[in-house]
Short mmCIF file of C-alpha atoms and ligand atoms in Angstrom, two decimals:
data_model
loop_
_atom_site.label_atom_id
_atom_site.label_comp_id
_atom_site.label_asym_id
_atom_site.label_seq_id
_atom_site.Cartn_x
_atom_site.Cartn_y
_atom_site.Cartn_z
CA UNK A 221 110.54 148.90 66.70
CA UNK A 222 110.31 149.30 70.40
CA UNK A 223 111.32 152.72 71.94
CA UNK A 224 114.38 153.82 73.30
CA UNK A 225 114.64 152.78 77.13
CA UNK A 226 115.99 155.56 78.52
CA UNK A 227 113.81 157.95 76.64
CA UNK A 228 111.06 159.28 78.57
CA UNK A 229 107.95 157.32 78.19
CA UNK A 230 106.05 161.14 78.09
CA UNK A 231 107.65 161.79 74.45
CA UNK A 232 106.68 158.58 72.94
CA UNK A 233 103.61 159.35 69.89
CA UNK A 234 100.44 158.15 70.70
CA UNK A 235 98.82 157.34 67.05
CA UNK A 236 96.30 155.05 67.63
CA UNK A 237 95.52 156.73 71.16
CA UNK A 238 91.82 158.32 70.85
CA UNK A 239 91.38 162.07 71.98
CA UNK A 240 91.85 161.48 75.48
CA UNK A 241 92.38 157.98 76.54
CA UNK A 242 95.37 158.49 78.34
CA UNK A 243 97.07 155.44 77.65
CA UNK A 244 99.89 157.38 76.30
CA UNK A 245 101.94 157.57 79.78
CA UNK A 246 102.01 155.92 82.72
CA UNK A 247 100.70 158.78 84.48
CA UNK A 248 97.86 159.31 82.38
CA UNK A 249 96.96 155.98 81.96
CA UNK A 250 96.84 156.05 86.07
CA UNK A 251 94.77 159.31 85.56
CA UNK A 252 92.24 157.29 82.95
CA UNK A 253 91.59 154.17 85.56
CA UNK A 254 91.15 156.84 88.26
CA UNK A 255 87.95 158.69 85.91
CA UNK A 256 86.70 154.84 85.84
CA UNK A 257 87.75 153.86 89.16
CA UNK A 258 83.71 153.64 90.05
CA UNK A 259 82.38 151.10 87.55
CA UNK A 260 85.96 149.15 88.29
CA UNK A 261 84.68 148.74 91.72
CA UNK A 262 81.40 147.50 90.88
CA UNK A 263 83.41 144.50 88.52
CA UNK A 264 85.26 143.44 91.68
CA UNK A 265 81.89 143.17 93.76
CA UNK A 266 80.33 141.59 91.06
CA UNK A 267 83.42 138.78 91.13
CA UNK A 268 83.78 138.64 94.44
CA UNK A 269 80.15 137.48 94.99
CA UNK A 270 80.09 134.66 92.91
CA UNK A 271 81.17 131.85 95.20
CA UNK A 272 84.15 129.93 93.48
CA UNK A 273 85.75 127.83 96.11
CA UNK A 274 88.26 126.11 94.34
CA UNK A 275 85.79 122.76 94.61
CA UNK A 276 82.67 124.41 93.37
CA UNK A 277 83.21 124.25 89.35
CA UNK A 278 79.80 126.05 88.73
CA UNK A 279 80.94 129.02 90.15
CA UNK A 280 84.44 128.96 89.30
CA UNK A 281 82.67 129.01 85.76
CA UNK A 282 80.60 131.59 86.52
CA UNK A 283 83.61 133.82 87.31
CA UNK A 284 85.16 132.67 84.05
CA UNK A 285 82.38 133.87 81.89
CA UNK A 286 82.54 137.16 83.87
CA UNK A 287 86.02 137.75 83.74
CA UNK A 288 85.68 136.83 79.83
CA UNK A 289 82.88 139.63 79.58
CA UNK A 290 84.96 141.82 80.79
CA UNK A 291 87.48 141.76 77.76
CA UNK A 292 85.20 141.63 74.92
CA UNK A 293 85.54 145.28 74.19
CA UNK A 294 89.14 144.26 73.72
CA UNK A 295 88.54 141.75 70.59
CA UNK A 296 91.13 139.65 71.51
CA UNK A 297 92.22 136.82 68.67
CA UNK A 298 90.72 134.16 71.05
CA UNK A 299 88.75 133.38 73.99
CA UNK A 300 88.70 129.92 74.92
CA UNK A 301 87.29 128.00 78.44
CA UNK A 302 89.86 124.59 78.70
CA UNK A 303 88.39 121.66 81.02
CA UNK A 304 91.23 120.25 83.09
CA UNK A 305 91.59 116.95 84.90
CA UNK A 306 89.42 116.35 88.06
CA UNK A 307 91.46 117.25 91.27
CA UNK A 308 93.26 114.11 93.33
CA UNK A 309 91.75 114.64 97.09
CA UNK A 310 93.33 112.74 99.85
CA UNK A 311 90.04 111.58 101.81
CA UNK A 312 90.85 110.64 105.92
CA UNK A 313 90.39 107.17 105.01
CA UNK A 314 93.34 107.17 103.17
CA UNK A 315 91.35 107.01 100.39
CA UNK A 316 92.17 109.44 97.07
CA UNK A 317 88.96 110.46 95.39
CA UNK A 318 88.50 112.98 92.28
CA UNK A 319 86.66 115.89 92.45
CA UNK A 320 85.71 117.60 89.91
CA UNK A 321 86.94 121.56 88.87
CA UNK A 322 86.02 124.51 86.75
CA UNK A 323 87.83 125.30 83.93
CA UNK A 324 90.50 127.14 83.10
CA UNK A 325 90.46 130.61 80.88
CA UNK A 326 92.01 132.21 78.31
CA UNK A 327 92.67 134.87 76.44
CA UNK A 328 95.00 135.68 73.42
CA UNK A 329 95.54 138.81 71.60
CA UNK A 330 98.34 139.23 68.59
CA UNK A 331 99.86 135.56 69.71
CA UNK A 332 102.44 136.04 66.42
CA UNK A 333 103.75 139.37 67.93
CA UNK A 334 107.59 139.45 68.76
CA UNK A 335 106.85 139.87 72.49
CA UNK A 336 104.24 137.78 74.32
CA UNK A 337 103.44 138.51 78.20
CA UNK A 338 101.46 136.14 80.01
CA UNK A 339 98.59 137.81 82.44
CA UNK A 340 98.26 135.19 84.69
CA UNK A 341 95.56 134.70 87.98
CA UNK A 342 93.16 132.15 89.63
CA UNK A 343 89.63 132.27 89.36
CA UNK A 344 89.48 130.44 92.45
CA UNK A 345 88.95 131.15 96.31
CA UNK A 346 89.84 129.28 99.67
CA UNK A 347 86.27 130.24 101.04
CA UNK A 348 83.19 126.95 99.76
CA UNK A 349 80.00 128.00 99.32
CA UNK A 350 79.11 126.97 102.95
CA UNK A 351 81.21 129.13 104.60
CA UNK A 352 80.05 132.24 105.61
CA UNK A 353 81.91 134.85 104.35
CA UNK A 354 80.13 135.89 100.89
CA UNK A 355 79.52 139.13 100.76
CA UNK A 356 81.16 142.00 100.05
CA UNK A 357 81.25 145.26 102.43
CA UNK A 358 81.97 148.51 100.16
CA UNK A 359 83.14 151.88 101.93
CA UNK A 360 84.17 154.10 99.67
CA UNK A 361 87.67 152.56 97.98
CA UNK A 362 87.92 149.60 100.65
CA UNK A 363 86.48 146.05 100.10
CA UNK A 364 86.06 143.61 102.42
CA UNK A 365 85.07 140.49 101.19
CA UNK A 366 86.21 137.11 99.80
CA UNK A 367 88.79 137.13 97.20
CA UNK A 368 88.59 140.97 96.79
CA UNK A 369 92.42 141.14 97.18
CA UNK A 370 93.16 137.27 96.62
CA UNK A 371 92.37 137.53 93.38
CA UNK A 372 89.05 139.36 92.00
CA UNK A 373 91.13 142.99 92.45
CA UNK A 374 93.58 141.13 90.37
CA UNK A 375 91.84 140.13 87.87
CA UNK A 376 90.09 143.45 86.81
CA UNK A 377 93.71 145.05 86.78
CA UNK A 378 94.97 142.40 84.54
CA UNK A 379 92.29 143.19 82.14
CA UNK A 380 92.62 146.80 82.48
CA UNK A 381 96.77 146.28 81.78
CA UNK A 382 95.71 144.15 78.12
CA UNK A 383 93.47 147.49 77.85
CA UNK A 384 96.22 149.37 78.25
CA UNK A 385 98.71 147.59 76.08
CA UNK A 386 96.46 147.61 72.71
CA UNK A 387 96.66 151.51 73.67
CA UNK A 388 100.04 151.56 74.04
CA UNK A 389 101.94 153.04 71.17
CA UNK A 390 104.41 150.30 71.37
CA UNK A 391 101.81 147.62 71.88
CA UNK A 392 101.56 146.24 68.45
CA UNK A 393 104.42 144.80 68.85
CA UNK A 394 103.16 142.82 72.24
CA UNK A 395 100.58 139.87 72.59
CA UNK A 396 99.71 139.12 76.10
CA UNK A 397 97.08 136.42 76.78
CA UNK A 398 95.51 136.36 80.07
CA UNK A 399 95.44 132.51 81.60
CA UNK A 400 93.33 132.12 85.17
CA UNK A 401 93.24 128.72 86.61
CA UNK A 402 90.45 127.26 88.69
CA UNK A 403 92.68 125.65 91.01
CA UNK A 404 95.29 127.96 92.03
CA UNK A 405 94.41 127.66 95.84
CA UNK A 406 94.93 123.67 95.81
CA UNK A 407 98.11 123.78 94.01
CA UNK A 408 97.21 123.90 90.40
CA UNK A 409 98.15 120.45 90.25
CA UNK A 410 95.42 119.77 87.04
CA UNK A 411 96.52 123.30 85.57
CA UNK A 412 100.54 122.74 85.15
CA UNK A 413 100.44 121.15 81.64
CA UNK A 414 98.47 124.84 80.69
CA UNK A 415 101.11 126.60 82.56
CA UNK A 416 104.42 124.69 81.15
CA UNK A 417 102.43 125.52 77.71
CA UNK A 418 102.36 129.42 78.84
CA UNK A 419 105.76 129.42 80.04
CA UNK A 420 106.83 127.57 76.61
CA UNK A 421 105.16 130.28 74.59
CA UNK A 422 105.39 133.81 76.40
CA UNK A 423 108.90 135.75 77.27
CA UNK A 424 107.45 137.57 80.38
CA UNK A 425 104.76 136.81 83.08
CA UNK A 426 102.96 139.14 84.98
CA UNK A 427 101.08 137.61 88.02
CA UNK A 428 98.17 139.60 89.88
CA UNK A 429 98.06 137.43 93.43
CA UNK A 430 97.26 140.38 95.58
CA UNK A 431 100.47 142.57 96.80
CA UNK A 432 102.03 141.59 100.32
CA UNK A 433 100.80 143.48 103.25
CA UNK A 434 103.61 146.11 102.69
CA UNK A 435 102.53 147.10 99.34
CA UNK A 436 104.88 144.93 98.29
CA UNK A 437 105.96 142.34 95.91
CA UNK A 438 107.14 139.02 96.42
CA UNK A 439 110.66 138.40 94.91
CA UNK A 440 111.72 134.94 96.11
CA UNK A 441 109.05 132.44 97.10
CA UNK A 442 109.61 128.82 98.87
CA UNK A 443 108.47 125.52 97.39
CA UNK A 444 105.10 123.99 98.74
CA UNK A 445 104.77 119.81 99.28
CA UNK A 446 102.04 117.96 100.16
CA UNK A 447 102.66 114.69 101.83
CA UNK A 448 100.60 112.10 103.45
CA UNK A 449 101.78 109.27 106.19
CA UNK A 450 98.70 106.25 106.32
CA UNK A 451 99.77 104.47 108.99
CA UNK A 452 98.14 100.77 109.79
CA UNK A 453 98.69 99.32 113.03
CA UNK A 454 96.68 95.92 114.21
CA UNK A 455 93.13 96.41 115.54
CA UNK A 456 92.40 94.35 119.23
CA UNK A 457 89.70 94.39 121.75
CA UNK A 458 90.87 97.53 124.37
CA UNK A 459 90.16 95.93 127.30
CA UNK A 460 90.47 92.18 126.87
CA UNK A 461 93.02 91.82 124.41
CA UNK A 462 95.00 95.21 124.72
CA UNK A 463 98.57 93.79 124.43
CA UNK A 464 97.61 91.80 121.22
CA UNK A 465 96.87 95.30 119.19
CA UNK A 466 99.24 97.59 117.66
CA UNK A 467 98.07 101.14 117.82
CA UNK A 468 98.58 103.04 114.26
CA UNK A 469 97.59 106.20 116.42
CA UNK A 470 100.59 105.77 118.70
CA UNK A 471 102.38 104.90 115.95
CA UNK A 472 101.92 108.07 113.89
CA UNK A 473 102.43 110.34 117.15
CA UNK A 474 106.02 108.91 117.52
CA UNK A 475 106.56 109.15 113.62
CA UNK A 476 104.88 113.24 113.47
CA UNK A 477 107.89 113.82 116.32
CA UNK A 478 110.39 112.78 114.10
CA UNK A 479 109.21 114.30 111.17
CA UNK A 480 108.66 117.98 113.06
CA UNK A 481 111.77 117.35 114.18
CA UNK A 482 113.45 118.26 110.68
CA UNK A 483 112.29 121.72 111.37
CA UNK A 484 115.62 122.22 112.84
CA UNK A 485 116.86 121.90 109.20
CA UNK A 486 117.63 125.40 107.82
CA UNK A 487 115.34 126.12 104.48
CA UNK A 488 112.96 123.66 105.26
CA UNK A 489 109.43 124.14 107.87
CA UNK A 490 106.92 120.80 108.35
CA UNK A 491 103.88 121.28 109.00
CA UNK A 492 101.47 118.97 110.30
CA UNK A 493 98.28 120.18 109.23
CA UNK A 494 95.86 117.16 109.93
CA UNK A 495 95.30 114.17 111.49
CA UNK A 496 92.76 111.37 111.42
CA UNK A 497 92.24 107.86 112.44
CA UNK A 498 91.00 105.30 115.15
CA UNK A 499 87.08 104.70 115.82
CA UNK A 500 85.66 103.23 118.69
CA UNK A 501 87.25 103.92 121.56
CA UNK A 502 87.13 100.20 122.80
CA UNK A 503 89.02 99.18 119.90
CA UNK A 504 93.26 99.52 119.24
CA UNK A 505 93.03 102.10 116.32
CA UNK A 506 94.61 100.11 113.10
CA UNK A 507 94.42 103.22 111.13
CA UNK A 508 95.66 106.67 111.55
CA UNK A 509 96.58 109.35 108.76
CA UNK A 510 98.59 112.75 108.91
CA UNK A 511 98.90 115.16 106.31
CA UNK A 512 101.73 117.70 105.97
CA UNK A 513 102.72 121.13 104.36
CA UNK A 514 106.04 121.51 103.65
CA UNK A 515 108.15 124.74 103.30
CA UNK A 516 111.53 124.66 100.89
CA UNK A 517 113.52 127.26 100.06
CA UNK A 518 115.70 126.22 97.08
CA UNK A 519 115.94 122.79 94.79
CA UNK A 520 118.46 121.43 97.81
CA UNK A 521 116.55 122.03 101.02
CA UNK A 522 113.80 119.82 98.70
CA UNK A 523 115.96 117.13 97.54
CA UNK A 524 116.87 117.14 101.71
CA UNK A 525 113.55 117.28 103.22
CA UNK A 526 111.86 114.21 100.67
CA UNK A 527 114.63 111.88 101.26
CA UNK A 528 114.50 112.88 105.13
CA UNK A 529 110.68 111.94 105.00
CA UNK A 530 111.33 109.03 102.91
CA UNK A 531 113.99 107.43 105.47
CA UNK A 532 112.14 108.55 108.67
CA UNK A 533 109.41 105.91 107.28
CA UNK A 534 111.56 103.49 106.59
CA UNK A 535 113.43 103.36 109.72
CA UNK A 536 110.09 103.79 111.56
CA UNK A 537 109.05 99.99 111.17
CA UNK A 538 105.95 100.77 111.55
CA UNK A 539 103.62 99.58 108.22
CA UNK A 540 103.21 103.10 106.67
CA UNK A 541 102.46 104.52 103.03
CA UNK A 542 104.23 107.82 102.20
CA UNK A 543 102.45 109.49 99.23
CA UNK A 544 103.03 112.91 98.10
CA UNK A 545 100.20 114.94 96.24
CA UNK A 546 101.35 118.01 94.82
CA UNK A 547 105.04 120.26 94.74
CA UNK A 548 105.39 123.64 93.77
CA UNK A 549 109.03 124.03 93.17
CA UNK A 550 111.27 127.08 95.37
CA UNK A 551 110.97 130.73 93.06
CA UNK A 552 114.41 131.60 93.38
CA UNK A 553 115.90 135.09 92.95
CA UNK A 554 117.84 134.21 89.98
CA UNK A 555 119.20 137.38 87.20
CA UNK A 556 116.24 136.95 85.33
CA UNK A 557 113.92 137.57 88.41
CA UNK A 558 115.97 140.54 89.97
CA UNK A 559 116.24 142.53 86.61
CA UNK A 560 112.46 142.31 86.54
CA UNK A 561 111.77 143.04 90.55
CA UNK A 562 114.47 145.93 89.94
CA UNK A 563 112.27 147.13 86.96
CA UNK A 564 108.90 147.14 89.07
CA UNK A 565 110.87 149.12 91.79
CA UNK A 566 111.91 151.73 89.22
CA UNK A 567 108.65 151.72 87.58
CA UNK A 568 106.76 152.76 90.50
CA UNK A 569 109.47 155.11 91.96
CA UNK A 570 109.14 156.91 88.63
CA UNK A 571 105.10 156.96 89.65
CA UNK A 572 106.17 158.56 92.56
CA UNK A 573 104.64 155.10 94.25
CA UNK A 574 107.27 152.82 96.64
CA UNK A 575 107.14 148.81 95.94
CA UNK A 576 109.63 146.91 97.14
CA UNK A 577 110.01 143.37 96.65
CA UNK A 578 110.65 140.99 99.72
CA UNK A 579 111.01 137.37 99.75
CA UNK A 580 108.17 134.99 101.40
CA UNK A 581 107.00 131.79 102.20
CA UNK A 582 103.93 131.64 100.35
CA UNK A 583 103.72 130.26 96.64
CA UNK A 584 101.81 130.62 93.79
CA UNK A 585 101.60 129.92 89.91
CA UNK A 586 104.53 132.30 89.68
CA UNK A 587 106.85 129.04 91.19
CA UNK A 588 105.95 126.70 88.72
CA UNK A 589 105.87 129.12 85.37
CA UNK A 590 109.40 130.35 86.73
CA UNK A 591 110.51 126.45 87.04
CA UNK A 592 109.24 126.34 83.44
CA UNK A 593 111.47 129.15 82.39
CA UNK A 594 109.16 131.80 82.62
CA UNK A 595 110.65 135.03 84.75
CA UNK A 596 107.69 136.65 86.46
CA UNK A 597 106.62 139.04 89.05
CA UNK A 598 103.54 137.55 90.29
CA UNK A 599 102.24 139.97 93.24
CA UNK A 600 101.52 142.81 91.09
CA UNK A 601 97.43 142.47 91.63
CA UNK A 602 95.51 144.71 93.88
CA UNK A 603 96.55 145.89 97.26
CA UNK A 604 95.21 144.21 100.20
CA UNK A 605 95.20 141.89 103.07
CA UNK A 606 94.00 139.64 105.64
CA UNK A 607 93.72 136.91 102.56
CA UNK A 608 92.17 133.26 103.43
CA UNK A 609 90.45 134.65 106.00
CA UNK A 610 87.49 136.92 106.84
CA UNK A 611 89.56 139.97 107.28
CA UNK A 612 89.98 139.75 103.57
CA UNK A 613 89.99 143.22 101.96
CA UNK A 614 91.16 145.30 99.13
CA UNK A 615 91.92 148.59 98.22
CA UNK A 616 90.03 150.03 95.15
CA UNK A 617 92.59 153.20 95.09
CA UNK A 618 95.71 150.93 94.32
CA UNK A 619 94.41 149.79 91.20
CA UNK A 620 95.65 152.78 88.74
CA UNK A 621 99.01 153.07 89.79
CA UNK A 622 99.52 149.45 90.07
CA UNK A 623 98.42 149.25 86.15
CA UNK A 624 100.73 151.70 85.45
CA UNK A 625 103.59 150.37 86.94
CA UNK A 626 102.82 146.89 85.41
CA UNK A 627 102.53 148.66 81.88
CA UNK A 628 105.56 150.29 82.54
CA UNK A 629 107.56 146.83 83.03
CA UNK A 630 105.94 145.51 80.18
CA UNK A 631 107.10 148.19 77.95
CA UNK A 632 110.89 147.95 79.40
CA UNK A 633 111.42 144.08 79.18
CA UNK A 634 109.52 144.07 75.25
CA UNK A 635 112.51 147.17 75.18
CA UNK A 636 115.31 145.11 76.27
CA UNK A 637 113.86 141.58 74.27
CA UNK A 638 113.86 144.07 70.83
CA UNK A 639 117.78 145.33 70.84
ZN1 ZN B 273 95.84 133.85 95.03
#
C-alpha cells in the first residue's frame, strides 16, 4: 500500500532505511546528497569530459558505460546498451547520408511493480570533439563546462533519485528504469521506437534536461520540424549565355521570403538556419538548398505551418523538393501535465525551495513520450545555464533539493495511481 497523501512524509516508517541514510524524508534525503555532494561533483567532471557529441558514438558509449557504473551499487533487474538505427543527415548537396550513433541505455529495477517511472536523459552533447570547449572549470559548487547542466548534472541526479527510491519506504512498490538516448540533441529521431516503448510501459516520466534559467521547469513546450527546400534551377555560362540559365540561388531567395513570411502566423516561428548552393561564380547556380527549424505550438499551428510550406512550393514553380527530417510534436499543458507541474511546485515549496514552471520554445524527449501518452516533467535535472554554448555551467548545490523534490513527486503520483 502506498501512504496516505496528505500525511506528512516525516511520519512515514523507514524499515529497510540503514542507521542513517536519510532517505526517509525529503529533507533528509537532501541532507544525505549534501554529506556526498563532493564525490557527486567529481561524477559530473568525470561525464562531462568524455566528448559525446551526438555524432561521435565512441564517446557517447563511453558515457554510457559510465553512467551504467554509476548504478551498479543499485542491482537493478537489468542493464542493457540497445544499438539504434544510424542517423539520416541532410548533406548540402542535397544528398542524405547515415551516420552512425552510440547507443542507447538502460536501466530497469522491479519492472513488475504496480508503479513504473521512467528516468529519462541524453547521453549526448551539441559540442564534437573538434570544438573547443572540453574541459571542465570547477570552483567550488559551479561547473563550467560542456554538458555540465545539459545533461551530465542530470544524469547523476537521476541516478541518485533510483537511489533514493529503493530507500524509500514506499519504494517497493515503484520500478523506475532510467532510459538515456544518444541522440537527444538531433531530435532522437533513431530513439522514438525506445521511447513509444517507455511511454507504453511506465505511468510517470521524470526528465532531467537541465532547469530553465529561472530555476525553473518547463510546463508547455512547442513542436520542433526540420525541413529542407533543394531547389534546381538550369546551369549557363555567366557571361555569354546569362539569359539562357535559371538561377536555383535566386530562386530559393524569393521562395525563403515567402516562407519567413509565415512568421506572421501566430503559434508558428521559421527559421532559416542554412543555406548552400551555386559553385563557380562564372556559372548560373543550378543548385541551391535551405534548411529550416520550425517552431509550433499545438497539433493546429503544425497541421497550418506543413501545408503552408507544402503550397508555398507548389505555387513557387520553381523545380523544388520539400523533404522533412524529423518532428517533435507541441507538449501541451493538458490535466495530466498541470497536476504533475502543480505537484513539483508543492514539492519544492514544502522544501522551502521555489520552482515554477513556465512554458518555452525549446523541446526535448519530454514532447514525444507525452505524445505517446506519457505525462512528464522533463526539466527537473541540475540547475544551470548558458547551454549549447561555452557559457555552459552548472550548479553542484542544486542537486539535493532537486532530488528531493523529484522523490517527492514520485511518491505523490505512485499515491494517487494506488487509491
Ligand atoms: Zn538536453
Amino acid at each position: 500500500m502506498m501512504d496516505d497523501p496528505n500525511a506528512p512524509a516525516a511520519k512515514t516508517p523507514a524499515p529497510e532505511s540503514s542507521a542513517s541514510d536519510g532517505a526517509a524524508t525529503p529533507g533528509a534525503l537532501a541532507a544525505d546528497i549534501e554529506s556526498r555532494l563532493d564525490s557527486l561533483l567529481l561524477d559530473i567532471v568525470a561525464l562531462a569530459e568524455i566528448n559525446s557529441g551526438s555524432y561521435h558514438p565512441d564517446g557517447v558509449n563511453r558515457v554510457g558505460d559510465r553512467m551504467a557504473e554509476l548504478l551498479t551499487d543499485l542491482a537493478p533487474d537489468q542493464t542493457e546498451r540497445i544499438d539504434v538505427p544510424p542517423a539520416q543527415v541532410m548533406g548540402t548537396d542535397g544528398v542524405t547520408r547515415p551516420a552512425e550513433l552510440g547507443s542507447a541505455l538502460r536501466v530497469q529495477t522491479r519492472p513488475d511493480a504496480p508503479f513504473q517511472v521512467c528516468l529519462f536523459g541524453h547521453l549526448d552533447t551539441v559540442f564534437a570533439p573538434d570544438h573547443p570547449f572540453q574541459a571542465v572549470k570547477v570552483d567550488g559548487h559551479h561547473l563550467a563546462g560542456p554538458g555540465v547542466a545539459d545533461c551530465k548534472g542530470g544524469l547523476v541526479i537521476a541516478s541518485e533519485v533510483a537511489r533514493a527510491i529503493d530507500r524509500a519506504p514506499w519504494g517497493s512498490n515503484v520500478g523506475w528504469e532510467i532510459l538515456v538516448v544518444p541522440d537527444e540533441e538531433i531530435g532522437s529521431n533513431s530513439s522514438k521506437p525506445l521511447l513509444a516503448a517507455a511511454a507504453a510501459r511506465c505511468d510517470l516520466g521524470i526528465g532531467f534536461e537541465p532547469a530553465l534559467p529561472s530555476g525553473g521547469i518547463a510546463g508547455a513546450r512547442k513542436g520542433a520540424l526540420t525541413a529542407h527546400t533543394l531547389v534546381r534551377g538550369l546551369a549557363a555560362h555567366a557571361g555569354r549565355a546569362h539569359h539562357e540559365g535559371r538561377s536555383a540561388i535566386l530562386g530559393l531567395a524569393r521562395l525563403i521570403v515567402e516562407l519567413e513570411a509565415l512568421n506572421e502566423h501566430p503559434g508558428v516561428t521559421v527559421n532559416t538556419g542554412k543555406i548552400a548552393g551555386g559553385g563557380a561564380l562564372n556559372v548560373v547556380p543550378d543548385f541551391a538548398i535551405a534548411s529550416y527549424n520550425l517552431r509550433v505550438q499545438d497539433a493546429e499551428a503544425q497541421r497550418w505551418v506543413e501545408q503552408r510550406f507544402a503550397e508555398v512550393v507548389t505555387e513557387s514553380r520553381l523545380t523544388i523538393e520539400l523533404t522533412w527530417t524529423s518532428a517533435r510534436p507541441p507538449k501541451e499543458r493538458t490535466a495530466a501535465l498541470q497536476i504533475l507541474l502543480d505537484d513539483v511546485e508543492g514539492s519544492a515549496r514544502e522544501l522551502g525551495l521555489t520552482i515554477q514552471a513556465e512554458d518555452t520554445g525549446g523541446c526535448c524527449d519530454g514532447n514525444d513520450l507525452a505524445a505517446a501518452g506519457l505525462p512528464n516533467v522533463d526539466s527537473l535535472g541540475i540547475v544551470g545555464g548558458g547551454i549549447h554554448s561555452t557559457n555552459e555551467f552548472a550548479d553542484v548545490g542544486s542537486i539535493p533539493g532537486r532530488t528531493a523534490v523529484v522523490l517527492e513527486v514520485v511518491r505523490r503520483a505512485a499515491t494517487r495511481a494506488d487509491r
